[in-house]
Short mmCIF file of C-alpha atoms and ligand atoms in Angstrom, two decimals:
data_model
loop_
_atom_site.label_atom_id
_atom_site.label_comp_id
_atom_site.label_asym_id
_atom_site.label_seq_id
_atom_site.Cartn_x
_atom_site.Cartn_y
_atom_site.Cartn_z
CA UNK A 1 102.39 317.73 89.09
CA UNK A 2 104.34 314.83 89.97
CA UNK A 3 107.42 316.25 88.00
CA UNK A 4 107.42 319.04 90.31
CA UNK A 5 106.78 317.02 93.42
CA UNK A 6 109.88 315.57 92.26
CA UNK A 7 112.22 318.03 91.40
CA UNK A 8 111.57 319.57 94.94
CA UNK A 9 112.18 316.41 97.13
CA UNK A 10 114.51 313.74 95.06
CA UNK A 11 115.05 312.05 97.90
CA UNK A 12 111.72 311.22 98.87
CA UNK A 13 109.39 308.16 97.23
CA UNK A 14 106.66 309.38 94.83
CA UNK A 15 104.16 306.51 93.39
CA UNK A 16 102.67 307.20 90.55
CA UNK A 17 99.79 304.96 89.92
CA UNK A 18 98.92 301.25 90.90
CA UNK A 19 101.43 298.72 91.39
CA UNK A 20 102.72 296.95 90.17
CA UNK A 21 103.12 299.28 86.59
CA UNK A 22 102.59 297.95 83.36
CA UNK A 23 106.13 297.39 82.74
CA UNK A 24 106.75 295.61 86.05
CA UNK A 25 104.46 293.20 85.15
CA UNK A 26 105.85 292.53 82.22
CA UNK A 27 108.88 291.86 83.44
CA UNK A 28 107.07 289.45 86.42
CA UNK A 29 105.35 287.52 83.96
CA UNK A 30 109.05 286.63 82.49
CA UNK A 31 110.39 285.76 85.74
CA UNK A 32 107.81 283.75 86.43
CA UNK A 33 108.23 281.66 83.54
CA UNK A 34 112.55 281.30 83.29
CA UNK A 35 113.83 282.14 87.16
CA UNK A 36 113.80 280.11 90.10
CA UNK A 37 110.43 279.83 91.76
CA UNK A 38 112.53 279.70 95.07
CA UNK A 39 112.94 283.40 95.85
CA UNK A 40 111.12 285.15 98.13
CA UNK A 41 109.35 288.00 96.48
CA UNK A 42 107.46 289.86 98.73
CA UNK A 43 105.74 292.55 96.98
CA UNK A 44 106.42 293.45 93.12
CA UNK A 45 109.11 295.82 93.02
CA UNK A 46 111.13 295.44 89.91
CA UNK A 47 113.97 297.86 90.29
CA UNK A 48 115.83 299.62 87.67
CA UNK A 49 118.32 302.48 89.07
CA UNK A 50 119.29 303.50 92.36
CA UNK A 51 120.59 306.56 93.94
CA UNK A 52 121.43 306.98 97.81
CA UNK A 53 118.34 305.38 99.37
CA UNK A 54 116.16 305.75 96.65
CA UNK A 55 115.02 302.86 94.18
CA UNK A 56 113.13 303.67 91.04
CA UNK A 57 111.56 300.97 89.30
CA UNK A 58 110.95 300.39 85.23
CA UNK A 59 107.31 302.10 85.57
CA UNK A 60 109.32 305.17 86.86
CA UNK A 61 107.99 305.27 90.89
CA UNK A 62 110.57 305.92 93.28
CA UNK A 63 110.93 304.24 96.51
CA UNK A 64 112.90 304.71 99.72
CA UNK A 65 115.12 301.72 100.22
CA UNK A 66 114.62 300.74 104.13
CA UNK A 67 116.35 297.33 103.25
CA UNK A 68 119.38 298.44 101.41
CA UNK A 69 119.26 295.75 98.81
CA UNK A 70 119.06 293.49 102.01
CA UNK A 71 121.60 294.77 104.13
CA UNK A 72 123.93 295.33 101.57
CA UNK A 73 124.61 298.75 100.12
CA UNK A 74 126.15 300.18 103.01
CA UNK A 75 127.33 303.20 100.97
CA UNK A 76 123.45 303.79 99.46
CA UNK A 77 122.67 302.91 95.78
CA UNK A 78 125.63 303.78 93.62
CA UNK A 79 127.54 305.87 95.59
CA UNK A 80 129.82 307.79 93.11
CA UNK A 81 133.06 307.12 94.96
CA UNK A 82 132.17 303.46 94.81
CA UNK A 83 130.77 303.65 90.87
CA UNK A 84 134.50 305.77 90.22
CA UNK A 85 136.60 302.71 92.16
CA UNK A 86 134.82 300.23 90.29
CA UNK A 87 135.27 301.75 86.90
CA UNK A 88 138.87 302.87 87.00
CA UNK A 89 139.26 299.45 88.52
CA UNK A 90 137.05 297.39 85.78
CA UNK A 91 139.10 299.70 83.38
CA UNK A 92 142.64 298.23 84.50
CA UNK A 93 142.08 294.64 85.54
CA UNK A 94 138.50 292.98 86.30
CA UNK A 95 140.02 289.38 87.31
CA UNK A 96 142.71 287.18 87.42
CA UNK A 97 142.14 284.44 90.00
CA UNK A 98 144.05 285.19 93.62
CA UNK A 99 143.80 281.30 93.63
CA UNK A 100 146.46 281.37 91.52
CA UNK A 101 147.86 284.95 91.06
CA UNK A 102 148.72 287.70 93.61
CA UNK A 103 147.67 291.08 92.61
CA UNK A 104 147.94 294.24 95.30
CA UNK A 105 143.86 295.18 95.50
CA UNK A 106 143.35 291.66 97.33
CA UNK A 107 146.33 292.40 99.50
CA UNK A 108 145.33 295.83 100.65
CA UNK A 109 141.86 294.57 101.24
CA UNK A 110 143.37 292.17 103.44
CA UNK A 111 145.27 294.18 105.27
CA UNK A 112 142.46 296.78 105.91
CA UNK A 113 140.09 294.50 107.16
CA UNK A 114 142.69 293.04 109.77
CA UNK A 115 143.78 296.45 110.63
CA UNK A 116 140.15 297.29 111.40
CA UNK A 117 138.89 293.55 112.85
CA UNK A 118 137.77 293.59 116.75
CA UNK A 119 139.90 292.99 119.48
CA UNK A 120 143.93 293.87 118.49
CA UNK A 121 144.78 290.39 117.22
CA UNK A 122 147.06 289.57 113.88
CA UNK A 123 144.32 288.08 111.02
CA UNK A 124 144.87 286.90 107.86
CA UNK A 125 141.99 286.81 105.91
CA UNK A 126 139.98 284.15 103.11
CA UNK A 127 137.92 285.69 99.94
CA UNK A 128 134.70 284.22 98.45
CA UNK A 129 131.87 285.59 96.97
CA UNK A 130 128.64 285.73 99.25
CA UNK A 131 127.92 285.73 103.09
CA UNK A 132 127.58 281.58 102.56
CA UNK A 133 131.19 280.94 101.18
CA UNK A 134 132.50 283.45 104.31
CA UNK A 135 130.62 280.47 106.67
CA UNK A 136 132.04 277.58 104.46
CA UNK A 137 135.40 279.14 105.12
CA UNK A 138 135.09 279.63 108.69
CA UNK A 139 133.87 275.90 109.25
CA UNK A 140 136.48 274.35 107.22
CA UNK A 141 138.63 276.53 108.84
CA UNK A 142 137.26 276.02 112.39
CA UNK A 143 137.45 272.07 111.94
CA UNK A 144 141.14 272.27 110.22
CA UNK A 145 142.74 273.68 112.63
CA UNK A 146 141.04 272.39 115.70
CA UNK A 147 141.20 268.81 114.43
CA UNK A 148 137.56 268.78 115.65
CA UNK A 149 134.08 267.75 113.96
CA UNK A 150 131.26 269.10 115.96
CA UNK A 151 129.82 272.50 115.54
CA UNK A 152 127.43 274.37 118.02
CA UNK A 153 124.99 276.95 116.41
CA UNK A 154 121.53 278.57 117.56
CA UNK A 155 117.92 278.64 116.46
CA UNK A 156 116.88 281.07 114.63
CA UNK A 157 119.97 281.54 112.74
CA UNK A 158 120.24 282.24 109.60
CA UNK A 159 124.32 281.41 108.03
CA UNK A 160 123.14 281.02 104.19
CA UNK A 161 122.09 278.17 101.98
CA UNK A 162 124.90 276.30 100.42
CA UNK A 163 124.91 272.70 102.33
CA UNK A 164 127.68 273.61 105.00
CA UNK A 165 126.16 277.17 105.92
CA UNK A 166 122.65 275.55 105.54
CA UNK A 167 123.69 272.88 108.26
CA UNK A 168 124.22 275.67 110.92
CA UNK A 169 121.01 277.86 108.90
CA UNK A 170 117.84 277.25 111.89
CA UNK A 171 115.54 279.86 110.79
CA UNK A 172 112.66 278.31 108.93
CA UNK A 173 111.82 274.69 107.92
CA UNK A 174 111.33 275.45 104.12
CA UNK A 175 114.82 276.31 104.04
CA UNK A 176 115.98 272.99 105.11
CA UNK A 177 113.16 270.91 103.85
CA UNK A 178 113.25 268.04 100.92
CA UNK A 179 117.56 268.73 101.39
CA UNK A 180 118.41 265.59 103.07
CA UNK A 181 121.37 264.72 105.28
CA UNK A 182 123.10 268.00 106.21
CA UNK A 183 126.50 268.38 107.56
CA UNK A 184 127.11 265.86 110.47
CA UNK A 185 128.10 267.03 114.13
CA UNK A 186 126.27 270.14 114.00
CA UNK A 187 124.19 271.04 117.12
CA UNK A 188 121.82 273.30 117.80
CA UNK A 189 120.57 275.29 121.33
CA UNK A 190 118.73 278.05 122.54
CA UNK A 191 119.43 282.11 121.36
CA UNK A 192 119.19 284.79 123.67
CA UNK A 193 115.82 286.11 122.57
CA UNK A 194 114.67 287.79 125.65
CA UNK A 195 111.57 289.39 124.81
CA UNK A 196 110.99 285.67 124.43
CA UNK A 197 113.03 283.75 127.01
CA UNK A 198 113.60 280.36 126.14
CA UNK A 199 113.54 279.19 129.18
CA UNK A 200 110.96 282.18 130.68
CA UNK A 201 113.60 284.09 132.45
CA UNK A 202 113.22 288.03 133.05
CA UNK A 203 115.88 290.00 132.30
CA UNK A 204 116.50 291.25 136.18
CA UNK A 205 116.85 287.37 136.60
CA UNK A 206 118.66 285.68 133.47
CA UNK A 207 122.00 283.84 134.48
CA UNK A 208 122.51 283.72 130.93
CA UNK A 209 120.68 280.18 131.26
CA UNK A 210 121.42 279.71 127.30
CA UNK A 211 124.79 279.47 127.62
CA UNK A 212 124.65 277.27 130.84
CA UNK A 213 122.71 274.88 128.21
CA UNK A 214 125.89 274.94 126.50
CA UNK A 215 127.98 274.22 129.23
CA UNK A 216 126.10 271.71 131.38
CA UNK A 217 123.98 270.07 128.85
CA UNK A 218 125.28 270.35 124.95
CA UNK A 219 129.03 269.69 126.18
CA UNK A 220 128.22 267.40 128.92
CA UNK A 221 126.27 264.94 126.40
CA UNK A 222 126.19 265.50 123.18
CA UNK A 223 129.14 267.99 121.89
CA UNK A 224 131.75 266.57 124.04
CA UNK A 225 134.48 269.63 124.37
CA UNK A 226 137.34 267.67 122.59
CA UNK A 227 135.28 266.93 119.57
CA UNK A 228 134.34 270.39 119.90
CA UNK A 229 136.03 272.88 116.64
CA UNK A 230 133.18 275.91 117.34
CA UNK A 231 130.25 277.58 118.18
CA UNK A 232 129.06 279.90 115.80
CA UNK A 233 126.92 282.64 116.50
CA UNK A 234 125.52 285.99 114.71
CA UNK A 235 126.21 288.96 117.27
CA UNK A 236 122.61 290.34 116.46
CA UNK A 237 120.38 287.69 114.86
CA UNK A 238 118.99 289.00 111.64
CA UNK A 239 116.87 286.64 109.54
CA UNK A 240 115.61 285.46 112.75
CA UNK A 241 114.01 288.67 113.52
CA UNK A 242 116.88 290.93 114.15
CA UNK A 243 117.24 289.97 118.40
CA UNK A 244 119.70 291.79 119.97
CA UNK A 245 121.39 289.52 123.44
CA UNK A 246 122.69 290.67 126.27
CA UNK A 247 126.09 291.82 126.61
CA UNK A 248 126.56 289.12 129.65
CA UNK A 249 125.43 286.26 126.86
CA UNK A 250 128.71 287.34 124.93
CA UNK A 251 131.12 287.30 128.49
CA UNK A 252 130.06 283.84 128.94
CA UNK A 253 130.19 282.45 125.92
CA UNK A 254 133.59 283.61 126.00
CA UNK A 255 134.51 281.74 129.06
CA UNK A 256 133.14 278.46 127.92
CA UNK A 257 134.37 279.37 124.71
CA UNK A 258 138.05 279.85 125.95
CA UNK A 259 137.78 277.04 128.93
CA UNK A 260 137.19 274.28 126.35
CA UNK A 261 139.34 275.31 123.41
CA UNK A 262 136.78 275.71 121.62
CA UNK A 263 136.97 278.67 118.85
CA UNK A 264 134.33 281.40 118.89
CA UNK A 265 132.54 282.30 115.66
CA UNK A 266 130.92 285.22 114.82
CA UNK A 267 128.76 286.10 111.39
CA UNK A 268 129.21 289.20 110.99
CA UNK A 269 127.41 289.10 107.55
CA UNK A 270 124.54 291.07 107.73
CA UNK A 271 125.26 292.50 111.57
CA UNK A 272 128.67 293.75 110.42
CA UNK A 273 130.36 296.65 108.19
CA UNK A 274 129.00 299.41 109.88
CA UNK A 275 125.19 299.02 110.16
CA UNK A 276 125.07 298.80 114.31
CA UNK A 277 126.71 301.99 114.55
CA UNK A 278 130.20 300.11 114.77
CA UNK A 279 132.34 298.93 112.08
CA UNK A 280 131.43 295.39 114.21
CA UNK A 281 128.48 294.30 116.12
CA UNK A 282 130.57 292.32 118.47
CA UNK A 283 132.56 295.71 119.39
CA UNK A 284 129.03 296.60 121.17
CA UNK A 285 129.74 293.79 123.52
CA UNK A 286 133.74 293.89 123.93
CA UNK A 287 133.82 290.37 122.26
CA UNK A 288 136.60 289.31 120.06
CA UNK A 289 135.58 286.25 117.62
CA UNK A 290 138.61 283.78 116.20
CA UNK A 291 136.79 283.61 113.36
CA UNK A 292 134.76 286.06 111.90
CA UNK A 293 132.55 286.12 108.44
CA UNK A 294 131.90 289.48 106.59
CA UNK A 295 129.91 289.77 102.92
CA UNK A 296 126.71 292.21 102.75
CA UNK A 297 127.98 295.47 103.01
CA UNK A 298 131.51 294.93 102.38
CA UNK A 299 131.23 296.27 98.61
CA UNK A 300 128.15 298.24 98.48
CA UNK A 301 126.94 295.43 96.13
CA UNK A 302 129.60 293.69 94.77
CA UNK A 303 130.19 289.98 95.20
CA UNK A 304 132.18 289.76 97.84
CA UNK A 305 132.98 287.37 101.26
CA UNK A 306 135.42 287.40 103.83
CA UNK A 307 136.82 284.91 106.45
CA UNK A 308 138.51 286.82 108.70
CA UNK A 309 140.54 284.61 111.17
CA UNK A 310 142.85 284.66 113.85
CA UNK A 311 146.79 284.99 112.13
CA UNK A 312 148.23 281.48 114.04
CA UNK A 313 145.16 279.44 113.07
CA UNK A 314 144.74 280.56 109.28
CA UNK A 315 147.80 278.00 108.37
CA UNK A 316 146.77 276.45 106.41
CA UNK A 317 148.51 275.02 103.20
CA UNK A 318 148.37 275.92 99.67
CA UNK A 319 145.06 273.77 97.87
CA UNK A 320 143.30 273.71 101.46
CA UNK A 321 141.01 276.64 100.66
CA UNK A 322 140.56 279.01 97.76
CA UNK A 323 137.90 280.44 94.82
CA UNK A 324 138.25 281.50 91.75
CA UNK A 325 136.50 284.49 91.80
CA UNK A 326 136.87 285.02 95.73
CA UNK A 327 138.37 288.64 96.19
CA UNK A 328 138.51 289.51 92.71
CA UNK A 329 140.01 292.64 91.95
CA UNK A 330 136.56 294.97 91.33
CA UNK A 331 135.07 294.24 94.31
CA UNK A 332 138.05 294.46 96.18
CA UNK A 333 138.63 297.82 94.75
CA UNK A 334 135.06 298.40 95.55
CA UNK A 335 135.41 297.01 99.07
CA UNK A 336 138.14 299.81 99.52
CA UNK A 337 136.42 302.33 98.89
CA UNK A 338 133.43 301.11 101.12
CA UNK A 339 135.20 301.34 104.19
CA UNK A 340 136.78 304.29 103.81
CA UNK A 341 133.19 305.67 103.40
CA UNK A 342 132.24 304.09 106.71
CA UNK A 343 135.36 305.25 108.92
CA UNK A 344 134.65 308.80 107.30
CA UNK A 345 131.15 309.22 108.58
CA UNK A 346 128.76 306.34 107.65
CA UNK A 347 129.54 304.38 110.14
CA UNK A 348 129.05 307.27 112.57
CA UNK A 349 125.91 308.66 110.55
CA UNK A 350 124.45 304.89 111.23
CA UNK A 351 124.41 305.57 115.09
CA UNK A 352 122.96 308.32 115.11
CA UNK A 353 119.89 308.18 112.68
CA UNK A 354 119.79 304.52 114.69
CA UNK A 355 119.17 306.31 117.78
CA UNK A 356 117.05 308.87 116.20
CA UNK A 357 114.87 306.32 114.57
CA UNK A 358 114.46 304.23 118.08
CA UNK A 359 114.21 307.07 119.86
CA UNK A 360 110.70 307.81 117.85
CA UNK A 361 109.81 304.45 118.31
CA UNK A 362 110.07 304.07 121.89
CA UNK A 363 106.81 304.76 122.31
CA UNK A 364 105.36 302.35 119.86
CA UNK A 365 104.31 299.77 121.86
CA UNK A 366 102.25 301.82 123.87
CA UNK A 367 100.68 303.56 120.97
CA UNK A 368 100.15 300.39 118.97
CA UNK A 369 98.16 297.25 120.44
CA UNK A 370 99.95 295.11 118.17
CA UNK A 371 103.53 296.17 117.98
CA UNK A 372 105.46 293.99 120.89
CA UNK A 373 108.82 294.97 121.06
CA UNK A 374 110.87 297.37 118.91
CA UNK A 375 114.94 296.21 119.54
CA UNK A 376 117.87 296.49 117.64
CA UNK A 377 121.09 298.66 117.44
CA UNK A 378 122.26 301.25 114.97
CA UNK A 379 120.57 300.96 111.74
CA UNK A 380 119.24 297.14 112.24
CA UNK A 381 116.06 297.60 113.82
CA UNK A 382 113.41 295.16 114.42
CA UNK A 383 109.70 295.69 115.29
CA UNK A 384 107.58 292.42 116.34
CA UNK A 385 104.49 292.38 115.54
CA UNK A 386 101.57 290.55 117.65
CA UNK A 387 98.62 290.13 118.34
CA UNK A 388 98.20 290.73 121.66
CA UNK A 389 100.72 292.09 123.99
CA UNK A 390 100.14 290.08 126.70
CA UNK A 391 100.07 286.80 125.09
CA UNK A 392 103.05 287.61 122.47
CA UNK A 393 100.94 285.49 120.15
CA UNK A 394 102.55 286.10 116.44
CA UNK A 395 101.38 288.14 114.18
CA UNK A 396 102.42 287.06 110.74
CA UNK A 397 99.75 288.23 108.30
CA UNK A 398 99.45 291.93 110.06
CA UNK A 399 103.60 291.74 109.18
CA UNK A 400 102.93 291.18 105.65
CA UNK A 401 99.83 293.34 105.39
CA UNK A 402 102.24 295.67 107.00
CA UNK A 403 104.99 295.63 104.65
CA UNK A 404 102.90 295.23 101.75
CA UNK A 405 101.11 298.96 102.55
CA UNK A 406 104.42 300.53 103.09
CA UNK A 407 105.49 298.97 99.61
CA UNK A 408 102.21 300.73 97.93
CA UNK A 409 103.25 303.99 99.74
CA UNK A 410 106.89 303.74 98.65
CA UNK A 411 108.51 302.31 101.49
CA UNK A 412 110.52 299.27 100.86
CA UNK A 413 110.72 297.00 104.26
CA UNK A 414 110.81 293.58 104.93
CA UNK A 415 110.28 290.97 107.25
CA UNK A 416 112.84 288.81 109.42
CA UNK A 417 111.54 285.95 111.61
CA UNK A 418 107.75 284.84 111.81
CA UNK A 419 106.82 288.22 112.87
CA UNK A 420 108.86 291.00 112.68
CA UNK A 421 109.72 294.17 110.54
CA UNK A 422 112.86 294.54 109.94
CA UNK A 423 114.42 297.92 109.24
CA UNK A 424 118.11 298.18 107.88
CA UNK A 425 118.31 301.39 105.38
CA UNK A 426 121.50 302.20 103.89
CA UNK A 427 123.84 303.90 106.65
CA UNK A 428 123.70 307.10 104.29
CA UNK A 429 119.88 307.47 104.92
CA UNK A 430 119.16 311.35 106.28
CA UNK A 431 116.78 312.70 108.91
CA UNK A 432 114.03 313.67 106.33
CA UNK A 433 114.34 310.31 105.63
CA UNK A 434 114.03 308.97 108.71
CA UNK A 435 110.97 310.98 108.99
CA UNK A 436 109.22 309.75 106.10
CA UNK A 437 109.58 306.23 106.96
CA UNK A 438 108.43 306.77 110.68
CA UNK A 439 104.94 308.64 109.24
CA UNK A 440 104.29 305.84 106.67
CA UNK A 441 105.39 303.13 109.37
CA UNK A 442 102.87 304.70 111.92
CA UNK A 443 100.51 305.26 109.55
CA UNK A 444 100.62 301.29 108.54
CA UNK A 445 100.51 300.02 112.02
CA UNK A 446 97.50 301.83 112.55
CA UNK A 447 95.83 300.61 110.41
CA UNK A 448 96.82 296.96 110.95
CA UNK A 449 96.04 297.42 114.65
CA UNK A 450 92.28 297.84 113.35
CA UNK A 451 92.45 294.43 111.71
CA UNK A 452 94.34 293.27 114.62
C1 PLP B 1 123.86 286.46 109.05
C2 PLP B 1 123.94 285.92 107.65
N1 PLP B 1 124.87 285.02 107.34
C3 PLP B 1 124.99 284.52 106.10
C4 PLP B 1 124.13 284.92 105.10
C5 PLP B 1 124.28 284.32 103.73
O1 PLP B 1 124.76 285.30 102.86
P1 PLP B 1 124.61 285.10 101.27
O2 PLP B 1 123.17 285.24 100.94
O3 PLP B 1 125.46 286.21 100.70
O4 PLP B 1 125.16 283.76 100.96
C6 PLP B 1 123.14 285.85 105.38
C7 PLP B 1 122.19 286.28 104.32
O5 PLP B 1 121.16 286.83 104.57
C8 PLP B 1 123.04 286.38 106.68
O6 PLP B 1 122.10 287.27 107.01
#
């Protein structure tokens, strides 16, 4: 019965008993003893293949992937162009250190990326191998060239965890705590999370009071402008519950940006490579970073970072800046192949099952007591779940019971922020799809709502 179920819809989840399956917890029980107790597992999935947007795990139940691997296989789950470039690529030359070496795959990357960077400025561009080392390049960077310490980022930002990126990181406590002294001169103020206004502002009636923080409080006291290398910011917040500004929040920052000397920073890492429905978040908003940080989906799954920087301020000299693996030739190859994916029709596939997806939701909030506010752009979507509408008051544990039902129906989401569901499927996901994780979405909420 369930073979047939599967030969008919392949691309559809089908669960075949309780989870997790004997041989998932197996493998749990071996985690638990010789991995790092630090990750954040949030229901036992232990994966063994992908295809597209479906996951099947060792006990041999299939799942649709509404995370991508976290944001990261753009392209789906082994996408055969991308398994071909990375074979005929492994096949010819896996590494040999662009620290020291040249070799053409890094080049071309390179040159692709600046070729399709926002705003028509010359870039150069740094490798490492995670969304992190793109953020360690861009502060080094930022402060090198600026001659500047101080560093302006948000709350609720999430930049990674090595101790640089984890400086500007202001998502959760637990991922600072028992760390010590982070980086010094790093600030942090207010994000543009409307649906709650820092400072209790209505849309009809923001004057983009967050960035005025910047300007007549951080700068004026604290920050001053000349010590000033950056402010970093993520064009759509994503750990922090995927919050979406307003395209006025982006103008300004600009101008105080520009009117200080001050460079502009975006982290593109999870926002970027396609998954608004642009190759770029910041393209929604006409802004064009100095600095920009790409990893994620840049390789469908390979290793990979990228500092991408304005040509006149990436100057610096041989030794400043460099990684041994950074860029290596497979993921390059890899990252290649990627792209051309997304100009071909990903990126535009992303913006529309984004607006088909939203679309269905829009009426969410009045269906469901306890879903707030459902935001986002292309395929990063978030849903925030409350308690109570009027009060906003967080919902946390209907979240998790939320994501932990789709899990047992064979939908793989997760959470981002305190309280919110965060939906970022690969940008290959199809309308059937779609469909399926709407029903089993709906289906969840309702029945959180009654525990509500
Ligand atoms: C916006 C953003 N920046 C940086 C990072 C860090 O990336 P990595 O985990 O590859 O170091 C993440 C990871 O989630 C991210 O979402």
């Amino acid at each position: 019965m369930v073979q047939e179920q599967e030969q008919v819809r392949p691309d559809l989840p089908s669960i075949r008993g309780p989870l997790p399956g004997p041989l998932a917890k197996a493998i749990i029980a071996r985690d638990q003893e010789f991995v790092s107790p630090s990750y954040t597992r949030c229901y036992p999935l232990v994966a063994k293949q992908g295809e597209g947007a479906i996951v099947e795990d060792v006990d041999g139940n299939r799942f649709l992937d509404f995370n991508a691997g976290i944001a990261v296989v753009a392209t789906g789950h082994c996408h055969p162009r991308v398994v071909e470039a990375i074979q005929r690529q492994a096949a010819r030359l896996i590494h040999m250190s662009g620290t020291d070496f040249y070799y053409e795959e890094m080049v071309a990357l390179a040159e692709k990326l600046s070729e399709i960077a926002p705003g028509n400025v010359p870039r150069r561009v740094s490798f490492g191998n995670s969304g992190a080392e793109a953020i360690e390049g861009a502060i080094k960077l930022a402060r090198y060239a600026t001659g500047r310490e101080k560093i302006i980022a948000f709350f609720g930002s999430f930049h990674g965890r090595t101790m640089g990126a984890l400086s500007l990181t202001a998502s959760k406590a637990k991922q600072r705590r028992g760390f010590g002294a982070l980086l010094p001169g790093v600030v942090h103020t207010p994000y543009p999370y409307c649906y709650r206004c820092p400072v209790g502002q209505k849309p009809e009636t923001c004057a983009v009071e967050c960035v005025q923080h910047i300007e007549k409080t951080i700068l004026k006291t604290i920050a001053p402008p000349e010590d000033t290398a950056a402010i970093v910011v993520e064009p759509v917040q994503g750990e922090g519950g995927y919050i979406v500004p307003p395209r006025k929040f982006f103008d300004e920052l600009t101008r105080v940006a520009e009117q200080n000397g001050i460079l502009l920073i975006f982290d593109e890492v999870q926002c970027g490579m396609g998954r608004t429905g642009k190759m770029w978040a910041a393209q929604h908003f006409d802004a064009v970073p100095d600095i920009f940080a790409v990893a994620k989906g840049i390789a469908s799954g390979l290793p990979l970072g990228a500092t991408v920087a304005r040509r006149d301020l990436m100057t610096w000299g041989p030794g400043a800046h460099a990684s041994t693996f950074g860029g290596n030739p497979v993921a390059c190859a890899a990252a290649l192949t990627t792209i051309a994916l997304l100009e071909e029709d990903l990126v535009e596939n992303a913006a529309r099952m984004g607006a088909y997806l939203r679309d269905r939701m829009r009426d969410w909030p009045a269906r469901f007591p306890i879903v707030g506010e459902v935001r986002g752009l292309g395929l990063m979507i978030g849903i925030e779940i409350v308690r109570d509408q009027q009060t906003k008051e967080k919902a946390p544990d209907l979240r998790d019971r939320i994501e932990q039902r789709a899990f047992e129906q064979g939908l793989l989401v997760l959470g981002a922020g305190e309280n919110t569901l965060r939906l970022s499927p690969p940008l290959m996901i199809t309308r059937d799809q779609c469909d399926f994780a709407l029903e089993t979405l709906s289906e969840c909420l309702r029945e959180a709502s009654q525990h509500g």
